[in-house]
Amino acid sequence: MSKIRKLKPPLTELDINTKDGGFYNGFSTAVAVPAKIIISILVVWAIFWPIQSGAVLNGFNAFILQNFAAWYIWVVAFFIVVCFVLAVWPAAGRLNLGLDHEKPEFSNFSWFSMMFGAGIGVGMLTWAVAEPVSHFGSNPETIMGLTTGGAADNVRMAYKWSFLHWGFSAWACYAICGLSLAFFSYRRGLPLTIRSGLTPLFGQSLAGILGHVIDVVAVVATILGVAQTLGFGVDQFVAGLSRIGIGGLADAEGAATTTGIIIALTVIMGLSTLSALSGVGKGIKWLSNINMALSIVLLGFFIIFGATWFGFNAMFIGLWDYVLALPELSLTVFRSDGVEGSESFLLAQWQGWWPVFYWAWWIAFAPFVGLFLARISRGRTIREFVLGALIVPALMCFVWFAWAGGTAIDLELNGAANGVIFDAANGDKIFAMTEFMLSPISEWLAWGMALLIVVLLMTFLVTSADSAVLIVNTINAAGDEGPKSRPHILFWGVALALVVAGLLISGGTTAIQTAMVIGALPFSVVMALMAIALLKAIYNDTRREKAGVPTTHDNIEGATGNGLAPGLGVPAE
């Protein structure tokens, strides 16, 4: 018998032990309980021993940046390559992320809205202005003396690096996770949880301790990744509330006070919990559509009334520079010579502050966004998923950076703003810019724009938080999306708020960044294995199709007695 004829159907059952009753009814206590313990310890440690926890976290962070910076850079480059291969590989691209007859549940507009809102939409309101401005002042080219910080010759470099951090690399991380989960859950019938993506490599052993550890790592990474997003968002939300006249929430330097943090998190997490209880098809879908519509209004304002031509040039010239430089930018690792202040030291330090931090953020965010993308992408082909999830949201990010950030740079370059935007805190820059643009026309118009940004920011934050709570519960429930997970929505909503509050109060956003970089490291290994497993599974499925062996769970379940080769009913990769 030929090698092809000996192929057996893929694994379509993974029996993860869950509780049959009690508080944890329907949940895998081997995942839910350890994850809750780890997060609880982190919260208590950060709040009650802030100095000790800060010192330990910073020590771990320095160790990771010194020893694993190259790993973060190269593993994300690997994710981009895998996405490209899957999109252009004919046998892979045509596969449905579901059964062959299934169609998408959501329209393209809702699909893109939910992807962008749950992915990195909230980051646009902080970093679309702040990041181009920051790179305009300093980047590797300025460190090497090739361009001048704050001068016109540095504009293109500012956009090249901004596009790198928020472009295809970020969405490749999300796409790998989402593709893996959708493929193995909806085609293979496996549980909608992270461990299912590794079945081609580890098989039934994932039903035990190995699988539990993988899912716990995913839950912790998700909480820390979303905490990072909420941490930035809370600072900006408080800045926005101050701009519309709600005082007492920020100190003299514009940083959120403890009272401001608590009030902001109470509003955001309260609304997000209510939205999560209504599910993806109702609350999250409508919130995503609302924030997409408000985003278009705000972006339209920058394009029409901001630096229109400057933004146009930044968009297309920056995109050209970015695409041409992407291979080099994705693989270059700056190594320090250990001499503080030297060029190599500064380059390595800059890479740790920016690309390594971002890659850790996107990897930590990937279990949440990936599982969410899988849930809303059932019925789409792999090629459609890759092109939709990789290109469209990335282009939306580029447009935001080009016109929002471009307007800020142009106003400062021509001397009109005179430091008003550059001197503002990162979260306050977009408010400072819109106020500068609109106050001469009407104070009420400036106030109204600040209110619109606050509402938009709140909807983005609520969408991210409620999606994260649902995703964590799905992982804890061994992939079950049913109503039995709903009593735990309240727990994870409170837990997420406490993680953000504890780390912000004890060490600010730096503490969250450090915890997130550390938490992302083990999950980056899981994601690399997921990418390898996905390639292996699709390759084996192409061989199965040639041999007439079923590849989807509905066909495998009906294969017994169909005259197929002996042993066909024994699952194996």
Coordinates of C-alpha atoms in Angstrom, one line a residue:
M1 CA 0.0 0.0 0.0
S2 CA 1.4 3.5 -0.9
K3 CA 2.3 6.0 1.7
I4 CA -0.7 8.2 0.8
R5 CA -3.2 5.4 1.3
K6 CA -2.0 4.8 4.8
L7 CA -3.0 8.3 5.8
K8 CA -5.7 8.4 8.5
P9 CA -8.2 11.1 9.3
P10 CA -7.1 13.9 11.5
L11 CA -7.9 14.2 15.2
T12 CA -11.4 15.4 15.7
E13 CA -11.9 14.8 19.4
L14 CA -10.1 16.2 22.4
D15 CA -11.7 15.2 25.7
I16 CA -10.9 18.0 28.1
N17 CA -12.2 17.2 31.6
T18 CA -14.7 19.8 32.8
K19 CA -16.9 20.0 36.0
D20 CA -20.4 18.6 35.8
G21 CA -21.8 20.8 38.6
G22 CA -21.2 23.5 41.2
F23 CA -19.7 26.9 40.7
Y24 CA -17.3 25.6 38.0
N25 CA -20.0 23.7 36.1
G26 CA -18.7 23.4 32.5
F27 CA -15.3 24.7 33.3
S28 CA -11.9 23.1 33.3
T29 CA -10.8 23.7 36.9
A30 CA -7.2 22.7 35.9
V31 CA -7.2 25.9 33.8
A32 CA -9.6 28.3 35.5
V33 CA -8.3 27.9 39.0
P34 CA -4.5 28.2 38.3
A35 CA -5.1 31.2 36.0
K36 CA -7.2 32.9 38.8
I37 CA -4.5 32.2 41.4
I38 CA -1.7 33.6 39.2
I39 CA -3.6 36.8 38.4
S40 CA -4.7 37.2 42.1
I41 CA -1.1 36.8 43.3
L42 CA 0.0 39.4 40.7
V43 CA -2.6 41.9 41.9
V44 CA -1.9 41.4 45.6
W45 CA 1.9 41.6 45.0
A46 CA 1.6 44.8 43.0
I47 CA -0.7 46.6 45.4
F48 CA 0.8 45.6 48.8
W49 CA 4.5 45.3 47.8
P50 CA 4.9 47.8 45.0
I51 CA 8.6 48.5 45.6
Q52 CA 9.6 44.8 45.7
S53 CA 7.4 43.8 42.8
G54 CA 8.7 46.7 40.7
A55 CA 12.3 45.7 41.4
V56 CA 11.7 42.1 40.5
L57 CA 9.7 42.8 37.4
N58 CA 12.3 45.3 36.2
G59 CA 15.0 42.7 36.7
F60 CA 13.1 40.1 34.7
N61 CA 12.4 42.7 32.0
A62 CA 16.1 43.6 31.7
F63 CA 17.0 39.9 31.5
I64 CA 14.5 39.3 28.7
L65 CA 15.5 42.3 26.7
Q66 CA 19.2 41.3 26.9
N67 CA 18.6 37.6 26.1
F68 CA 15.4 37.3 24.1
A69 CA 15.1 40.5 22.0
A70 CA 16.3 38.6 18.9
W71 CA 13.7 35.9 19.6
Y72 CA 10.9 38.4 19.7
I73 CA 12.1 40.1 16.5
W74 CA 12.6 36.9 14.5
V75 CA 9.5 35.0 15.7
V76 CA 7.2 37.8 14.5
A77 CA 9.0 37.8 11.1
F78 CA 8.2 34.1 11.0
F79 CA 4.5 34.8 11.5
I80 CA 4.5 37.2 8.6
V81 CA 6.1 34.6 6.3
V82 CA 3.6 31.9 7.4
C83 CA 0.7 34.3 6.6
F84 CA 2.1 35.1 3.2
V85 CA 2.6 31.4 2.4
L86 CA -0.9 30.5 3.5
A87 CA -2.4 33.3 1.3
V88 CA -0.5 32.3 -1.9
W89 CA -0.6 28.6 -1.4
P90 CA -3.6 27.5 -3.5
A91 CA -4.4 24.4 -1.5
A92 CA -4.4 26.4 1.7
G93 CA -6.0 29.6 0.5
R94 CA -9.2 28.0 -0.7
L95 CA -10.0 26.1 2.5
N96 CA -13.0 27.2 4.4
L97 CA -12.6 28.1 8.0
G98 CA -15.6 25.9 8.8
L99 CA -17.4 23.2 6.9
D100 CA -17.2 23.4 3.1
H101 CA -20.8 24.7 2.8
E102 CA -20.7 27.3 5.5
K103 CA -21.0 31.0 4.8
P104 CA -19.8 34.0 7.0
E105 CA -22.2 35.1 9.8
F106 CA -21.3 38.8 9.7
S107 CA -21.2 41.3 6.8
N108 CA -17.8 42.6 5.7
F109 CA -18.4 46.0 7.4
S110 CA -19.3 44.4 10.8
W111 CA -16.4 41.9 10.3
F112 CA -13.8 44.7 9.7
S113 CA -15.4 46.9 12.5
M114 CA -15.1 44.1 15.1
M115 CA -11.5 43.2 13.9
F116 CA -10.3 46.8 14.2
G117 CA -12.2 47.6 17.4
A118 CA -11.1 44.5 19.3
G119 CA -7.6 44.5 17.7
I120 CA -5.8 47.8 18.1
G121 CA -8.5 50.4 17.5
V122 CA -8.1 51.8 20.9
G123 CA -4.4 52.4 20.4
M124 CA -5.1 54.7 17.5
L125 CA -6.5 57.4 19.7
T126 CA -3.2 57.5 21.7
W127 CA -0.5 56.5 19.3
A128 CA -1.8 57.7 15.9
V129 CA -0.6 61.1 17.1
A130 CA 1.9 60.3 19.8
E131 CA 4.0 57.7 17.9
P132 CA 4.8 59.6 14.7
V133 CA 5.6 62.6 16.8
S134 CA 8.0 60.5 19.0
H135 CA 9.8 58.9 16.1
F136 CA 10.0 62.3 14.4
G137 CA 12.1 63.3 17.4
S138 CA 14.2 60.1 17.7
N139 CA 14.6 56.8 15.9
P140 CA 17.6 54.6 14.7
E141 CA 18.4 56.9 11.9
T142 CA 18.7 59.9 14.2
I143 CA 20.8 57.8 16.6
M144 CA 23.2 56.8 13.7
G145 CA 23.3 60.5 12.5
L146 CA 21.6 59.8 9.2
T147 CA 18.7 62.2 9.8
T148 CA 18.0 65.1 12.2
G149 CA 15.5 64.7 15.0
G150 CA 12.6 67.2 14.7
A151 CA 13.6 68.3 11.2
A152 CA 11.9 67.8 7.8
D153 CA 14.5 65.2 6.7
N154 CA 13.2 62.9 9.5
V155 CA 9.5 62.7 8.6
R156 CA 9.9 59.7 6.3
M157 CA 11.7 57.8 9.1
A158 CA 9.0 58.7 11.6
Y159 CA 6.4 57.0 9.4
K160 CA 8.6 54.0 8.4
W161 CA 8.9 53.0 12.0
S162 CA 5.4 53.9 13.0
F163 CA 4.0 51.7 10.2
L164 CA 6.3 48.9 11.2
H165 CA 5.0 48.7 14.7
W166 CA 1.3 48.9 13.8
G167 CA 1.3 47.2 10.4
F168 CA 1.5 43.7 9.0
S169 CA 3.6 42.4 12.0
A170 CA 0.9 43.2 14.5
W171 CA -1.8 41.7 12.4
A172 CA 0.3 38.6 11.5
C173 CA 0.4 37.8 15.2
Y174 CA -3.4 38.0 15.4
A175 CA -3.9 36.1 12.1
I176 CA -1.8 33.1 13.2
C177 CA -3.8 32.7 16.4
G178 CA -7.1 33.3 14.7
L179 CA -6.4 31.0 11.7
S180 CA -5.2 28.2 14.0
L181 CA -8.2 28.3 16.2
A182 CA -10.8 28.6 13.4
F183 CA -9.2 25.8 11.4
F184 CA -9.0 23.3 14.2
S185 CA -12.2 24.2 15.9
Y186 CA -14.5 24.7 12.9
R187 CA -13.0 22.2 10.4
R188 CA -11.8 19.6 12.8
G189 CA -14.5 20.0 15.5
L190 CA -12.0 20.5 18.3
P191 CA -12.6 22.7 21.3
L192 CA -12.3 26.5 20.6
T193 CA -9.3 26.9 22.8
I194 CA -5.6 27.5 22.4
R195 CA -4.4 23.9 22.9
S196 CA -6.4 22.7 19.9
G197 CA -4.0 24.5 17.6
L198 CA -1.2 22.1 18.7
T199 CA -2.9 18.8 18.1
P200 CA -0.9 18.0 14.9
L201 CA 2.2 18.1 17.1
F202 CA 1.1 16.6 20.4
G203 CA -2.2 14.8 19.7
Q204 CA -4.3 13.4 22.6
S205 CA -1.7 14.4 25.2
L206 CA -3.2 17.9 25.0
A207 CA -6.2 16.7 26.9
G208 CA -4.0 16.5 30.0
I209 CA -1.5 18.5 31.9
L210 CA 0.3 19.8 28.8
G211 CA -2.9 21.3 27.4
H212 CA -3.8 22.8 30.7
V213 CA -0.5 24.6 31.0
I214 CA -0.9 25.9 27.4
D215 CA -4.3 27.3 28.2
V216 CA -3.2 28.8 31.5
V217 CA -0.3 30.6 29.7
A218 CA -2.8 31.9 27.1
V219 CA -5.2 33.2 29.8
V220 CA -2.4 35.0 31.7
A221 CA -1.0 36.5 28.5
T222 CA -4.5 37.7 27.5
I223 CA -5.1 39.4 30.8
L224 CA -1.7 41.1 30.7
G225 CA -2.0 42.1 27.1
V226 CA -5.5 43.6 27.5
A227 CA -4.3 45.3 30.8
Q228 CA -1.6 47.0 28.7
T229 CA -4.3 48.4 26.3
L230 CA -6.6 49.4 29.2
G231 CA -3.7 51.0 31.0
F232 CA -2.9 53.4 28.1
G233 CA -6.7 53.9 27.6
V234 CA -7.4 54.8 31.2
D235 CA -4.7 57.5 31.2
Q236 CA -6.2 59.0 28.0
F237 CA -9.8 58.6 29.2
V238 CA -8.9 60.6 32.3
A239 CA -7.1 63.2 30.1
G240 CA -10.2 63.5 27.9
L241 CA -12.6 63.8 30.9
S242 CA -10.4 66.7 32.2
R243 CA -10.6 68.3 28.7
I244 CA -14.4 68.3 28.8
G245 CA -14.5 69.9 32.2
I246 CA -14.6 67.0 34.7
G247 CA -11.8 68.0 37.1
G248 CA -10.0 66.3 40.0
L249 CA -9.1 63.1 38.1
A250 CA -5.6 64.1 37.0
D251 CA -2.7 65.8 38.8
A252 CA -0.9 69.0 37.8
E253 CA 1.3 67.1 35.3
G254 CA -1.7 65.5 33.6
A255 CA -1.3 62.0 35.0
A256 CA -4.3 60.1 36.3
T257 CA -4.8 60.2 40.1
T258 CA -5.9 57.1 42.1
T259 CA -9.4 58.5 42.1
G260 CA -9.3 59.1 38.4
I261 CA -8.1 55.5 37.7
I262 CA -10.8 54.0 39.9
I263 CA -13.6 56.1 38.3
A264 CA -12.4 55.4 34.8
L265 CA -12.1 51.7 35.4
T266 CA -15.5 51.5 37.1
V267 CA -17.2 53.1 34.1
I268 CA -15.3 51.1 31.5
M269 CA -15.5 47.7 33.1
G270 CA -19.1 48.2 34.2
L271 CA -20.2 48.9 30.6
S272 CA -18.0 46.1 29.3
T273 CA -19.4 43.5 31.6
L274 CA -23.0 44.5 30.6
S275 CA -21.9 44.2 26.9
A276 CA -20.2 40.9 27.5
L277 CA -23.3 39.4 29.0
S278 CA -25.2 40.2 25.8
G279 CA -22.7 38.3 23.7
V280 CA -20.8 38.8 20.4
G281 CA -23.9 39.0 18.2
K282 CA -25.5 41.9 20.1
G283 CA -23.5 44.2 22.4
I284 CA -20.1 43.7 20.9
K285 CA -21.3 43.9 17.3
W286 CA -23.3 47.1 17.9
L287 CA -20.5 48.7 19.9
S288 CA -18.0 47.8 17.1
N289 CA -20.3 49.4 14.5
I290 CA -20.7 52.5 16.6
N291 CA -17.0 53.0 17.2
M292 CA -16.2 52.4 13.5
A293 CA -18.7 55.1 12.5
L294 CA -17.3 57.6 15.1
S295 CA -13.8 56.7 13.9
I296 CA -14.7 57.6 10.3
V297 CA -16.1 61.0 11.5
L298 CA -13.0 61.8 13.5
L299 CA -10.6 60.6 10.8
G300 CA -12.6 62.6 8.2
F301 CA -12.1 65.7 10.3
F302 CA -8.3 65.2 10.2
I303 CA -8.2 64.4 6.5
I304 CA -10.4 67.4 5.5
F305 CA -9.4 70.1 8.1
G306 CA -6.0 68.9 9.1
A307 CA -2.8 68.6 7.1
T308 CA -4.5 67.1 4.0
W309 CA -1.6 67.1 1.6
F310 CA 1.0 66.4 4.2
G311 CA -1.0 63.3 5.3
F312 CA -1.4 62.2 1.7
N313 CA 2.4 62.2 1.2
A314 CA 3.0 60.6 4.6
M315 CA 0.5 57.8 3.8
F316 CA 1.9 56.8 0.4
I317 CA 5.5 57.6 0.7
G318 CA 5.6 56.1 4.2
L319 CA 3.9 53.0 2.9
W320 CA 6.4 52.7 0.1
D321 CA 9.3 53.1 2.5
Y322 CA 7.8 50.6 4.9
V323 CA 7.1 47.9 2.4
L324 CA 10.6 48.2 0.8
A325 CA 12.3 48.1 4.2
L326 CA 10.0 45.5 5.8
P327 CA 12.3 42.5 5.3
E328 CA 15.3 44.3 6.8
L329 CA 13.3 45.9 9.6
S330 CA 11.8 42.5 10.5
L331 CA 15.1 40.7 10.8
T332 CA 17.6 43.4 12.1
V333 CA 18.6 42.9 15.8
F334 CA 20.6 45.8 17.4
R335 CA 23.2 44.4 19.8
S336 CA 24.7 46.5 22.5
D337 CA 28.4 46.6 23.2
G338 CA 27.7 47.3 26.9
V339 CA 29.1 50.8 26.9
E340 CA 26.4 53.1 28.1
G341 CA 25.8 56.0 25.7
S342 CA 27.5 54.3 22.7
E343 CA 25.7 54.1 19.4
S344 CA 25.1 50.3 19.7
F345 CA 23.9 50.7 23.3
L346 CA 21.4 53.4 22.3
L347 CA 20.2 51.4 19.3
A348 CA 19.6 48.2 21.4
Q349 CA 17.9 50.3 24.1
W350 CA 15.6 51.9 21.5
Q351 CA 14.7 48.5 20.0
G352 CA 13.8 47.3 23.5
W353 CA 11.6 50.3 24.1
W354 CA 9.8 50.1 20.8
P355 CA 9.8 46.9 18.5
V356 CA 10.5 44.4 21.3
F357 CA 7.8 46.0 23.5
Y358 CA 5.3 46.1 20.6
W359 CA 6.0 42.5 19.5
A360 CA 5.5 41.4 23.1
W361 CA 2.2 43.4 23.3
W362 CA 0.8 41.9 20.1
I363 CA 1.8 38.4 21.1
A364 CA 0.2 38.8 24.6
F365 CA -2.9 40.3 22.8
A366 CA -3.0 37.4 20.3
P367 CA -4.9 34.8 22.3
F368 CA -7.7 37.3 22.9
V369 CA -7.8 38.9 19.4
G370 CA -7.1 35.5 17.7
L371 CA -9.9 33.7 19.4
F372 CA -12.2 36.6 18.8
L373 CA -11.3 36.7 15.1
A374 CA -11.9 33.0 14.9
R375 CA -15.4 33.4 16.4
I376 CA -16.4 36.1 13.9
S377 CA -14.7 34.5 10.8
R378 CA -16.3 31.1 10.6
G379 CA -17.2 30.4 7.0
R380 CA -14.5 32.5 5.4
T381 CA -11.6 31.1 3.4
I382 CA -8.1 31.1 4.7
R383 CA -7.0 33.5 1.9
E384 CA -10.0 35.8 2.6
F385 CA -9.1 35.7 6.3
V386 CA -5.4 36.5 5.8
L387 CA -6.0 39.3 3.3
G388 CA -8.9 40.7 5.4
A389 CA -7.2 40.4 8.8
L390 CA -3.7 41.4 7.7
I391 CA -4.2 44.1 5.1
V392 CA -7.4 46.0 5.7
P393 CA -6.9 46.8 9.5
A394 CA -3.2 47.6 8.8
L395 CA -4.2 50.1 6.1
M396 CA -6.7 51.6 8.5
C397 CA -3.8 52.1 11.0
F398 CA -1.7 53.7 8.3
V399 CA -4.4 56.1 7.4
W400 CA -4.8 57.1 11.0
F401 CA -1.1 57.6 11.5
A402 CA -0.7 59.5 8.2
W403 CA -3.4 62.1 8.8
A404 CA -3.7 62.4 12.6
G405 CA 0.0 62.2 13.3
G406 CA 0.8 64.1 10.1
T407 CA -1.4 67.0 11.2
A408 CA 0.4 67.2 14.5
I409 CA 3.9 67.1 12.8
D410 CA 2.9 69.7 10.2
L411 CA 1.4 72.1 12.8
E412 CA 4.7 71.8 14.8
L413 CA 7.0 71.9 11.7
N414 CA 5.5 75.2 10.4
G415 CA 5.7 76.7 13.9
A416 CA 2.0 77.3 14.3
A417 CA 1.5 75.0 17.4
N418 CA 4.7 76.2 19.1
G419 CA 5.1 73.0 21.2
V420 CA 1.5 72.8 22.3
I421 CA 1.2 69.3 20.9
F422 CA 4.7 68.0 21.3
D423 CA 4.8 69.1 25.0
A424 CA 1.5 67.4 25.9
A425 CA 1.5 63.9 27.5
N426 CA 1.1 61.0 25.0
G427 CA -2.6 60.4 25.9
D428 CA -3.4 64.1 25.8
K429 CA -1.7 64.9 22.4
I430 CA -4.9 64.3 20.3
F431 CA -6.9 66.5 22.6
A432 CA -4.3 69.2 22.6
M433 CA -4.2 69.1 18.8
T434 CA -8.0 69.3 18.2
E435 CA -8.3 72.0 20.8
F436 CA -5.5 74.0 19.1
M437 CA -7.3 73.6 15.7
L438 CA -10.8 74.4 16.8
S439 CA -10.6 76.9 19.7
P440 CA -10.0 79.9 17.4
I441 CA -13.2 79.0 15.6
S442 CA -15.4 78.1 18.6
E443 CA -14.7 76.9 22.2
W444 CA -17.9 74.9 22.0
L445 CA -16.8 73.2 18.8
A446 CA -13.5 72.2 20.5
W447 CA -15.4 70.9 23.5
G448 CA -17.7 68.9 21.3
M449 CA -14.7 67.3 19.5
A450 CA -13.1 66.4 22.8
L451 CA -16.4 64.8 23.9
L452 CA -16.6 62.8 20.6
I453 CA -13.1 61.5 21.2
V454 CA -13.9 60.5 24.8
V455 CA -17.0 58.6 23.7
L456 CA -15.1 56.9 20.9
L457 CA -12.3 56.0 23.3
M458 CA -14.8 54.6 25.8
T459 CA -16.5 52.4 23.1
F460 CA -13.1 51.1 22.0
L461 CA -12.1 50.3 25.6
V462 CA -15.4 48.7 26.3
T463 CA -15.2 46.6 23.2
S464 CA -11.7 45.4 24.0
A465 CA -12.5 44.6 27.6
D466 CA -15.8 42.8 27.0
S467 CA -14.3 40.7 24.2
A468 CA -11.4 39.8 26.5
V469 CA -13.7 38.7 29.3
L470 CA -15.7 36.4 26.9
I471 CA -12.5 35.0 25.4
V472 CA -11.0 34.2 28.8
N473 CA -14.2 32.4 29.8
T474 CA -14.2 30.4 26.6
I475 CA -10.6 29.2 27.2
N476 CA -11.5 28.4 30.8
A477 CA -14.6 26.4 29.7
A478 CA -12.5 24.2 27.3
G479 CA -13.8 26.1 24.3
D480 CA -17.5 26.1 25.3
E481 CA -19.2 29.4 24.3
G482 CA -22.4 28.5 26.0
P483 CA -24.3 30.3 28.8
K484 CA -22.6 28.3 31.6
S485 CA -19.7 30.6 31.3
R486 CA -21.7 33.7 32.1
P487 CA -21.6 33.7 35.9
H488 CA -17.8 34.0 35.6
I489 CA -18.0 37.1 33.4
L490 CA -18.4 39.2 36.5
F491 CA -15.3 37.6 38.1
W492 CA -13.0 38.3 35.1
G493 CA -14.4 41.8 34.6
V494 CA -13.5 42.6 38.2
A495 CA -10.1 40.8 38.0
L496 CA -9.1 42.7 34.8
A497 CA -10.0 46.0 36.5
L498 CA -8.0 45.1 39.5
V499 CA -4.9 44.1 37.5
V500 CA -5.0 47.4 35.7
A501 CA -5.7 49.4 38.8
G502 CA -3.1 47.6 40.9
L503 CA -0.3 48.0 38.4
L504 CA -1.2 51.6 37.5
I505 CA -1.4 52.7 41.1
S506 CA 1.8 50.9 42.2
G507 CA 4.0 51.6 39.1
G508 CA 2.1 53.3 36.4
T509 CA 2.0 52.0 32.8
T510 CA 5.7 51.0 33.1
A511 CA 4.7 48.3 35.6
I512 CA 2.1 47.0 33.2
Q513 CA 4.5 47.0 30.3
T514 CA 7.1 45.0 32.2
A515 CA 4.6 42.4 33.4
M516 CA 3.2 42.1 29.9
V517 CA 6.6 41.6 28.2
I518 CA 7.4 38.8 30.7
G519 CA 4.0 37.2 30.3
A520 CA 4.2 37.2 26.5
L521 CA 7.5 35.2 26.4
P522 CA 6.1 31.7 27.1
F523 CA 3.1 32.3 24.8
S524 CA 5.4 33.4 21.9
V525 CA 6.8 29.8 22.0
V526 CA 3.2 28.4 21.9
M527 CA 2.4 30.7 18.9
A528 CA 5.5 29.5 17.0
L529 CA 4.3 25.9 17.5
M530 CA 0.8 26.8 16.4
A531 CA 2.1 28.2 13.1
I532 CA 4.2 25.0 12.5
A533 CA 1.2 22.8 13.5
L534 CA -1.1 24.7 11.1
L535 CA 1.3 24.3 8.2
K536 CA 1.7 20.6 8.9
A537 CA -2.1 20.1 9.2
I538 CA -2.9 21.8 5.9
Y539 CA -0.1 19.9 4.1
N540 CA -1.4 16.6 5.4
D541 CA -5.0 17.6 4.4
T542 CA -3.9 18.1 0.8
R543 CA -2.5 14.6 0.9
R544 CA -5.6 13.2 2.4
E545 CA -7.8 14.8 -0.2
K546 CA -5.8 13.1 -2.9
A547 CA -6.3 9.8 -1.2
G548 CA -10.0 10.3 -0.6
V549 CA -9.6 10.5 3.1
P550 CA -12.0 12.9 4.9
T551 CA -10.6 16.1 6.4
T552 CA -13.6 17.8 8.2
H553 CA -15.3 16.5 11.3
D554 CA -18.7 16.1 9.7
N555 CA -17.3 13.7 7.0
I556 CA -15.1 11.8 9.5
E557 CA -18.0 11.1 11.8
G558 CA -19.9 9.5 8.8
A559 CA -16.9 7.7 7.4
T560 CA -17.4 4.4 9.4
G561 CA -18.7 1.7 7.1
N562 CA -18.1 3.6 3.9
G563 CA -15.7 1.2 2.4
L564 CA -12.6 3.2 3.3
A565 CA -9.3 1.7 4.2
P566 CA -9.0 -0.3 7.4
G567 CA -8.1 1.8 10.4
L568 CA -9.6 4.9 8.8
G569 CA -11.6 5.6 11.9
V570 CA -8.6 5.9 14.1
P571 CA -7.7 9.6 14.4
A572 CA -4.1 10.6 13.7
E573 CA -2.2 13.5 12.2

